[in-house]
PDB file of C-alpha atoms in Angstrom:
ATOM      1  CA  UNK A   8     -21.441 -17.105   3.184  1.00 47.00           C
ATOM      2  CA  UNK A   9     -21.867 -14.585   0.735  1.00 44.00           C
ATOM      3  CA  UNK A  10     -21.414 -17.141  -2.254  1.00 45.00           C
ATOM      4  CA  UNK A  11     -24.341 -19.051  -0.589  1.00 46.00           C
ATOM      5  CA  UNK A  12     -26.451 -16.022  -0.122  1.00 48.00           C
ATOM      6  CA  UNK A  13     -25.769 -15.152  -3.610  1.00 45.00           C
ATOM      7  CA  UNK A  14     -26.987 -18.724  -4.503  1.00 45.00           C
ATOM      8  CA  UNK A  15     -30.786 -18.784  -2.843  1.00 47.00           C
ATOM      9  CA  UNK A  16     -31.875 -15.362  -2.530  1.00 46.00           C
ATOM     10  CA  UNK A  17     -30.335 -13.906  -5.490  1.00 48.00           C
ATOM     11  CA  UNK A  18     -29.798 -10.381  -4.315  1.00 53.00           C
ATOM     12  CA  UNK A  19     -29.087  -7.219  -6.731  1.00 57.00           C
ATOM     13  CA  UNK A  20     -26.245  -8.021  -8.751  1.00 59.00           C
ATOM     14  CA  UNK A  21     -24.910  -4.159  -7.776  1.00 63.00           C
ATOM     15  CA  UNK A  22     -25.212  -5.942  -4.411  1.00 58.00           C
ATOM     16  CA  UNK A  23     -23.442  -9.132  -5.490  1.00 60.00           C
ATOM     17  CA  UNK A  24     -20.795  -7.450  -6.952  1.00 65.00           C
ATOM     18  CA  UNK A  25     -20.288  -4.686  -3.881  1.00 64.00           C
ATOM     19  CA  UNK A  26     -20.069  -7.212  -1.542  1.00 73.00           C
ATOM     20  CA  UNK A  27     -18.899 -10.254  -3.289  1.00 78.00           C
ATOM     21  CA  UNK A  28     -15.920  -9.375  -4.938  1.00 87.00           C
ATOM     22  CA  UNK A  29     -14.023  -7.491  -1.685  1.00 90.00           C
ATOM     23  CA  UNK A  30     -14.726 -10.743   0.257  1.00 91.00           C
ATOM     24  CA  UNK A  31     -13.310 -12.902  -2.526  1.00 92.00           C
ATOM     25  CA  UNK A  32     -10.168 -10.755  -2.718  1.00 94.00           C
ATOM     26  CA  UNK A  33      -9.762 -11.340   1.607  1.00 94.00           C
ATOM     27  CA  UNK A  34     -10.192 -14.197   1.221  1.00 93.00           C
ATOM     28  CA  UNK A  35      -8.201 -15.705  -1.625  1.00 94.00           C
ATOM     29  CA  UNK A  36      -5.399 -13.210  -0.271  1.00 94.00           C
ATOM     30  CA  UNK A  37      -5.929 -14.586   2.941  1.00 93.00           C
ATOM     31  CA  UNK A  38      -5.755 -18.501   2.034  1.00 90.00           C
ATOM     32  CA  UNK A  39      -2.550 -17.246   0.529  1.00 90.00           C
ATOM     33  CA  UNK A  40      -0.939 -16.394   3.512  1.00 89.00           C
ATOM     34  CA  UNK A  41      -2.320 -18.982   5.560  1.00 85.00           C
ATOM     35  CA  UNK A  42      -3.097 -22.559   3.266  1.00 74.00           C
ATOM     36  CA  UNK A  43      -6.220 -23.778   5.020  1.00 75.00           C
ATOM     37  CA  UNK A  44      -8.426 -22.012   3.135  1.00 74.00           C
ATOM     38  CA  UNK A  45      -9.874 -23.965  -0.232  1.00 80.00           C
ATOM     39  CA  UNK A  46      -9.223 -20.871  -2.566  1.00 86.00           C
ATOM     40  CA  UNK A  47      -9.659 -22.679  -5.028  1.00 85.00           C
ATOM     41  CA  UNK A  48     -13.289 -23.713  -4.366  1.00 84.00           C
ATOM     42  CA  UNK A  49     -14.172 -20.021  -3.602  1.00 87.00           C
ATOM     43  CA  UNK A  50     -12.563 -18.942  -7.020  1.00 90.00           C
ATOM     44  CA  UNK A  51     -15.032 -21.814  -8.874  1.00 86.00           C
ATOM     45  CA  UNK A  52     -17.960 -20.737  -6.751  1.00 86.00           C
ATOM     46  CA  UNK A  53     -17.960 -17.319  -7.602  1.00 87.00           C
ATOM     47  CA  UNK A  54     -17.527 -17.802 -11.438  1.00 87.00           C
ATOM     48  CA  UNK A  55     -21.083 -19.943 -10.704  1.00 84.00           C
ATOM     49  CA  UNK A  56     -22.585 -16.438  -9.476  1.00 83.00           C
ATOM     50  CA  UNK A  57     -20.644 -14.651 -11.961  1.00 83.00           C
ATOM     51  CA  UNK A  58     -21.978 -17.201 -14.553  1.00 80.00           C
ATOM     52  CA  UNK A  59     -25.377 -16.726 -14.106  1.00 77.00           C
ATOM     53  CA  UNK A  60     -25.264 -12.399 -14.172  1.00 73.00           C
ATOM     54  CA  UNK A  61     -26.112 -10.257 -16.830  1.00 63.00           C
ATOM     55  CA  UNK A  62     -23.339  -7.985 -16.292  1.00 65.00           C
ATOM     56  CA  UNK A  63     -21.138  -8.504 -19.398  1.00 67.00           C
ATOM     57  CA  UNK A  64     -17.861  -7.791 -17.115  1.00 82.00           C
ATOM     58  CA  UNK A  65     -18.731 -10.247 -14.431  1.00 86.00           C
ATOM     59  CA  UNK A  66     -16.326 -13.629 -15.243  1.00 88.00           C
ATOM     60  CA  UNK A  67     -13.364 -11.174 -15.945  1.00 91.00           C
ATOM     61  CA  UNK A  68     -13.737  -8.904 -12.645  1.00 92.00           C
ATOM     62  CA  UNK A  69     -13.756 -12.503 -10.990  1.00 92.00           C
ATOM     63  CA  UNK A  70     -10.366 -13.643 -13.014  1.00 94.00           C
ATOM     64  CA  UNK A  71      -8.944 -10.177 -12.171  1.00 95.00           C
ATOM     65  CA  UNK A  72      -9.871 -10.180  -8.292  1.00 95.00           C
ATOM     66  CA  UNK A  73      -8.788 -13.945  -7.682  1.00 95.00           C
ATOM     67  CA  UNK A  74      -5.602 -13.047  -9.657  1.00 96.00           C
ATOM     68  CA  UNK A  75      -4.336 -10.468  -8.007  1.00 97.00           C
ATOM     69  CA  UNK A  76      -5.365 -11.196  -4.333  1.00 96.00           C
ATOM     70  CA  UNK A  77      -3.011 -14.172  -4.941  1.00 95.00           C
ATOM     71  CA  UNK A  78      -0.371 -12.947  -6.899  1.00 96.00           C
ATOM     72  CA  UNK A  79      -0.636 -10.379  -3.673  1.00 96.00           C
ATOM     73  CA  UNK A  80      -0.787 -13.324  -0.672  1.00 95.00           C
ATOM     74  CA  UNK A  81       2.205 -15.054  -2.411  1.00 94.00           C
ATOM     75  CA  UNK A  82       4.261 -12.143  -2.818  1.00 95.00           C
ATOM     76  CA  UNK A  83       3.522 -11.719   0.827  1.00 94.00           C
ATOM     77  CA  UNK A  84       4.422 -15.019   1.998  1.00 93.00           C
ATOM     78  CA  UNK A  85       7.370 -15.080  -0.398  1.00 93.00           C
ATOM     79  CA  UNK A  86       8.688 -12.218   1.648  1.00 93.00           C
ATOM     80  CA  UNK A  87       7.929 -12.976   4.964  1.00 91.00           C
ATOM     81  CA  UNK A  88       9.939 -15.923   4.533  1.00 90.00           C
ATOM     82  CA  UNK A  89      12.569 -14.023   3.448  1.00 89.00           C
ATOM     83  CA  UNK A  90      12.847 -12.218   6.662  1.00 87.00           C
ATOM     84  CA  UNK A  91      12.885 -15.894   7.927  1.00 83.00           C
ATOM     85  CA  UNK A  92      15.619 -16.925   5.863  1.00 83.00           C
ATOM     86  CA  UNK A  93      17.670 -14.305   6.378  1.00 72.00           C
ATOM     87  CA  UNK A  94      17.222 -14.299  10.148  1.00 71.00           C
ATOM     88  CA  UNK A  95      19.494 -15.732  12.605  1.00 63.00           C
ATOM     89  CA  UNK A  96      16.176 -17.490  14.583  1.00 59.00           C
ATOM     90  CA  UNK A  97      14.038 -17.531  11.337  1.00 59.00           C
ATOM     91  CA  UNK A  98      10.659 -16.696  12.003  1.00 71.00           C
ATOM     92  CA  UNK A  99       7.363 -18.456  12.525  1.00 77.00           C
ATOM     93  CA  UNK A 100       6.458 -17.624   8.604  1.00 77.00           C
ATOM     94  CA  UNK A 101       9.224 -19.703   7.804  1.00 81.00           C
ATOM     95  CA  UNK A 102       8.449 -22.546  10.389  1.00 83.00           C
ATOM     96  CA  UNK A 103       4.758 -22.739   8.574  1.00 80.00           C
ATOM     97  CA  UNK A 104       5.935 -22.609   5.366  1.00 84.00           C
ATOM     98  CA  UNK A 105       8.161 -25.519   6.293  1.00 85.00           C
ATOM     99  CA  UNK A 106       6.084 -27.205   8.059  1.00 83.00           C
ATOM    100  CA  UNK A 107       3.774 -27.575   4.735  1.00 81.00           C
ATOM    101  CA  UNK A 108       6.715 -28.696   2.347  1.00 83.00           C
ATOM    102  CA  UNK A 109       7.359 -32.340   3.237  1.00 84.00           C
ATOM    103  CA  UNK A 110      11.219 -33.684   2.433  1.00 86.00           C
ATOM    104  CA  UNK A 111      10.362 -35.611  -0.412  1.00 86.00           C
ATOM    105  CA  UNK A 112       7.838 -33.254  -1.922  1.00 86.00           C
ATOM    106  CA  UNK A 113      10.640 -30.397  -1.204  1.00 88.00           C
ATOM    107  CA  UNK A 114      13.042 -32.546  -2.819  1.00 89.00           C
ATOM    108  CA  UNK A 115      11.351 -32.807  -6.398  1.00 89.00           C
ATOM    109  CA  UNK A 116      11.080 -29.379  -6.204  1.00 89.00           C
ATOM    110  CA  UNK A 117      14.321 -28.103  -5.762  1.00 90.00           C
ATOM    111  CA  UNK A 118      15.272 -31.307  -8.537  1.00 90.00           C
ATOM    112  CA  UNK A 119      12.785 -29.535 -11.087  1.00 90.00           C
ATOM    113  CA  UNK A 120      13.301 -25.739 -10.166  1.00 90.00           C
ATOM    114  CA  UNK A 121      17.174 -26.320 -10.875  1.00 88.00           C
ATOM    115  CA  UNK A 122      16.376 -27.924 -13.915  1.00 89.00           C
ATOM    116  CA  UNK A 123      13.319 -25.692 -15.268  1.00 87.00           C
ATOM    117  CA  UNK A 124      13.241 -22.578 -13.393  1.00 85.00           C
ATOM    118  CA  UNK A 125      10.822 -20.582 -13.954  1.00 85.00           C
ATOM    119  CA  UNK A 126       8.125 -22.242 -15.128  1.00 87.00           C
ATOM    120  CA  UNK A 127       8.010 -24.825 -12.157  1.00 89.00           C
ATOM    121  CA  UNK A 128       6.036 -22.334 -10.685  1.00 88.00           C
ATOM    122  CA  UNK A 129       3.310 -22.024 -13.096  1.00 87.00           C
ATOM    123  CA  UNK A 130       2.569 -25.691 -12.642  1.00 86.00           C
ATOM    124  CA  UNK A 131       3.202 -25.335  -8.778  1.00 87.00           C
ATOM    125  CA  UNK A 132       0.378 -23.191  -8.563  1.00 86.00           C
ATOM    126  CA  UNK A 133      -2.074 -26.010 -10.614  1.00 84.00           C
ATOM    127  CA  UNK A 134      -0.836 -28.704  -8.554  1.00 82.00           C
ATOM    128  CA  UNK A 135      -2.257 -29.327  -5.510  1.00 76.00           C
ATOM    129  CA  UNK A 136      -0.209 -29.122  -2.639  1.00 79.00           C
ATOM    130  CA  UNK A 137       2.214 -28.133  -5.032  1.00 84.00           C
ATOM    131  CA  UNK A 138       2.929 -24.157  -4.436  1.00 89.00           C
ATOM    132  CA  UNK A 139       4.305 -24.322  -0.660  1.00 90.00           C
ATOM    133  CA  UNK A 140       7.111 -26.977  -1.569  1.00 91.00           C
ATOM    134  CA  UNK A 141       8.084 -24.719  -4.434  1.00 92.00           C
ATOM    135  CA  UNK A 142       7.820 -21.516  -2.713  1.00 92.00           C
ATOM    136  CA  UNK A 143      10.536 -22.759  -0.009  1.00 92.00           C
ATOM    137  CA  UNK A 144      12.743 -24.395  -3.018  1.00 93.00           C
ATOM    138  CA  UNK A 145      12.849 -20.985  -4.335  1.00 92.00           C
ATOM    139  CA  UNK A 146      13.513 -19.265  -0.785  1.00 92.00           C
ATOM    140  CA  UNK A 147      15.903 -21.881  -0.052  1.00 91.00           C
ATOM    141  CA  UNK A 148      18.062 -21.483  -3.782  1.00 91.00           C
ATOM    142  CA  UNK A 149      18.003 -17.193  -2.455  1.00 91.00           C
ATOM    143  CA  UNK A 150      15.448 -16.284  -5.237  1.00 93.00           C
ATOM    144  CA  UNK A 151      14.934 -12.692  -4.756  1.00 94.00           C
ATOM    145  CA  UNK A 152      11.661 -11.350  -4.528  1.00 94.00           C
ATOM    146  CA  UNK A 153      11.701  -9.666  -8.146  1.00 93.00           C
ATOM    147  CA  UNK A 154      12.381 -12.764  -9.860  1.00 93.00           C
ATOM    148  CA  UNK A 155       9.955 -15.151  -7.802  1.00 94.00           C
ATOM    149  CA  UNK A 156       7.172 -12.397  -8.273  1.00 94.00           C
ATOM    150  CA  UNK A 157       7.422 -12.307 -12.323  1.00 92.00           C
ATOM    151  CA  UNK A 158       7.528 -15.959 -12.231  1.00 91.00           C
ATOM    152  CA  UNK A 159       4.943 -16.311 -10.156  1.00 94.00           C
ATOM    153  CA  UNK A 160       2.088 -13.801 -12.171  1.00 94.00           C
ATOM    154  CA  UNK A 161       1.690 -16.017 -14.758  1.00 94.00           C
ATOM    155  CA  UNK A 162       1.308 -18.880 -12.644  1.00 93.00           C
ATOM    156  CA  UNK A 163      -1.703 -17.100 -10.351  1.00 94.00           C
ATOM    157  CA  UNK A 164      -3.289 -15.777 -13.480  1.00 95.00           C
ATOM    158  CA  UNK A 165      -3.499 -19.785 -14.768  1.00 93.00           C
ATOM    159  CA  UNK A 166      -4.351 -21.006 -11.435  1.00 92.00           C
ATOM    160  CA  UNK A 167      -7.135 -18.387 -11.356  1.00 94.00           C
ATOM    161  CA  UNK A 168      -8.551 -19.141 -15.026  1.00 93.00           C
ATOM    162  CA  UNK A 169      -8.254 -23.112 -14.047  1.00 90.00           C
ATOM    163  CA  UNK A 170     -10.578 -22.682 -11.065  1.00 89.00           C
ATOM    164  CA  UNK A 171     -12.938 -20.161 -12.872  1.00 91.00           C
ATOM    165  CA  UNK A 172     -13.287 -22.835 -15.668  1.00 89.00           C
ATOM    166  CA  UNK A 173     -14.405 -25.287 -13.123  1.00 85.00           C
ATOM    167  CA  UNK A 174     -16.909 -22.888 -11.744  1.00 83.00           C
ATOM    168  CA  UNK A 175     -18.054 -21.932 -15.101  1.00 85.00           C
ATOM    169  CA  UNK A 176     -18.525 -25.859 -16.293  1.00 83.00           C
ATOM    170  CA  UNK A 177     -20.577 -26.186 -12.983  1.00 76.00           C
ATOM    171  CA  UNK A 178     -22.704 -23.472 -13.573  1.00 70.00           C
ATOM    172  CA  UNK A 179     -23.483 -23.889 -17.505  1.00 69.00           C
ATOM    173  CA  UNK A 180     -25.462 -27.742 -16.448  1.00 65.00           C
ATOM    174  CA  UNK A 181     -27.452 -26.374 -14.051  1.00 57.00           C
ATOM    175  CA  UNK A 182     -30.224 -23.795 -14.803  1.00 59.00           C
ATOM    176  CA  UNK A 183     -29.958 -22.322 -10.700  1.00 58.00           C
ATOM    177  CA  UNK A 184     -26.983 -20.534  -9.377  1.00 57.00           C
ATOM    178  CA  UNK A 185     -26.954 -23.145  -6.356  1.00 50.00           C
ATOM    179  CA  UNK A 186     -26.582 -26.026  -8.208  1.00 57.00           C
ATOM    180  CA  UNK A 187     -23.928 -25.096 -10.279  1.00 57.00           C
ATOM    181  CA  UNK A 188     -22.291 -24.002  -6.601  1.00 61.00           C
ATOM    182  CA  UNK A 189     -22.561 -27.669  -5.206  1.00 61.00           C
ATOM    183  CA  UNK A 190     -21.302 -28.817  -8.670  1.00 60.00           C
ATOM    184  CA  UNK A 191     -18.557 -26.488  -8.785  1.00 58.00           C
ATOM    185  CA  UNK A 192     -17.253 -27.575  -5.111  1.00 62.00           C
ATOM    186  CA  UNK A 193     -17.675 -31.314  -6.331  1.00 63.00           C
ATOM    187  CA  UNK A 194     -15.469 -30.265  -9.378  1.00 61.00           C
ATOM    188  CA  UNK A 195     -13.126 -28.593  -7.327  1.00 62.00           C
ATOM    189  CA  UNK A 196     -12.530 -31.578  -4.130  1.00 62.00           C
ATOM    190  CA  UNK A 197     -11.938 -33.860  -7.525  1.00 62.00           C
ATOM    191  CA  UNK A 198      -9.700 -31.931  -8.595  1.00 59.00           C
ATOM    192  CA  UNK A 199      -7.361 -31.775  -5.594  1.00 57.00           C
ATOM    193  CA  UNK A 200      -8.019 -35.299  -4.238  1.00 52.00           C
ATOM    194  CA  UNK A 201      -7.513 -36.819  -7.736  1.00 50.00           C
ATOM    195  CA  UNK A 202      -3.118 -36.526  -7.418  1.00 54.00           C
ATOM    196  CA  UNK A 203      -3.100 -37.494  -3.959  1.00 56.00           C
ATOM    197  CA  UNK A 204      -5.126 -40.791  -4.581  1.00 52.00           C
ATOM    198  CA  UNK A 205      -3.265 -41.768  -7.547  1.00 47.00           C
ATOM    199  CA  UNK A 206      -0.111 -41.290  -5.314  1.00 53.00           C
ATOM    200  CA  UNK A 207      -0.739 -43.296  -2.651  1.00 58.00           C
ATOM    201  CA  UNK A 208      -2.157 -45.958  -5.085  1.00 59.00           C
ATOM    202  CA  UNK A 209       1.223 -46.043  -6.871  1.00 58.00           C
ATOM    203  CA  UNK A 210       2.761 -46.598  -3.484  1.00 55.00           C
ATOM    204  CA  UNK A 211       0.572 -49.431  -2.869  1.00 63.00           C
ATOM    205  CA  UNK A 212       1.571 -51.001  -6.080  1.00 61.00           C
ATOM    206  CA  UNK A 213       5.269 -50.368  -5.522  1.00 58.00           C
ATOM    207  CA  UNK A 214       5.271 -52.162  -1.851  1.00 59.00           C
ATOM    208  CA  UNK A 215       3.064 -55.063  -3.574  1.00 62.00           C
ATOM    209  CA  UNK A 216       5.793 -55.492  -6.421  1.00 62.00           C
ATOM    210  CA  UNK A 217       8.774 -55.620  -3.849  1.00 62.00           C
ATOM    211  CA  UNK A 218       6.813 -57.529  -1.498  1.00 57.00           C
TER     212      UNK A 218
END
């Protein structure tokens, strides 16, 4: 709500900025914890409001909030299933995280975080979908928190400046903050539906070819 209010009555920008970047930080550290929340969408959004103040700082407080609310949530998460892991009944952290990772998605995963460590994450967190099935790879090869955590800055900090490019493309064609909102969210559903569509039309081209 704030991102719209920010949008069409274009309070203060000390106002904006009071308000606005908390909220972003609960939320994006929120969504982190629990995936249903579009993060990503509220990361572009507020680069559009960011965009379109005169504060010179604005776009980086943005990065920086985003960043570390879900370096923050992950690190969270990461532990939590930990707990789960080590457990003798696990723990309903575990069961959601789990529950989120599909066999075949956790699968390519654990195939590409044996063979590239590291870095899997970085492109986990750009992928979407792609960050649950990783996390549990690395919970389920006993990554300990230290090592999951430095791999996994680097990989919020891109994820952060991905989304904040979207929201900053949206809001450079359009002259009011609004616009470049609904742009940015357009942007942003693209993004995300884009992998899954070409998926299932490979599968529909694979059962045509056997058929």
């Amino acid at each position: 709500m704030w991102l719209a209010d920010a949008a069409t009555t274009v309070p203060g920008e000390s106002t904006q900025q009071a308000i606005g970047y908390p909220t972003l930080f609960l939320l994006v550290l929120f969504g982190a914890l629990v995936p249903v929340v579009p993060t990503g969408a509220l990361v572009s959004t507020a680069a559009v409001v960011a965009f379109h103040q005169t504060a010179p700082y604005s776009l980086a407080l943005v990065l920086v909030t985003a960043s570390v609310a879900a370096f923050l949530g992950d690190a969270a998460l990461y532990w939590l299933g930990q707990r789960g892991m080590g457990s003798k009944n696990g723990s309903r952290w575990l069961e959601a995280i789990r529950s989120r990772a599909p066999e075949d998605r956790l699968e390519q995963a654990q195939e590409k975080l044996a063979e590239h460590g590291v870095a899997v994450l970085v492109l986990s967190r750009l992928v979407p979908a792609g960050r649950i099935p990783v996390m549990l790879a690395c919970l389920m090869a006993r990554w300990p928190l230290r090592r999951f955590a430095r791999g996994n800055l680097p990989a919020c900090v891109a994820w952060a400046v991905t989304y904040q490019l979207i929201g900053i493309l949206g809001g450079s064609l359009f002259p009011e903050p609004w616009e470049g909102v609904v742009a940015a969210i357009a942007l942003t559903v693209l993004v995300g539906a884009a992998p899954s569509a070409w998926r299932r039309l490979r599968a529909r081209r694979a059962a045509r070819a056997k058929a």
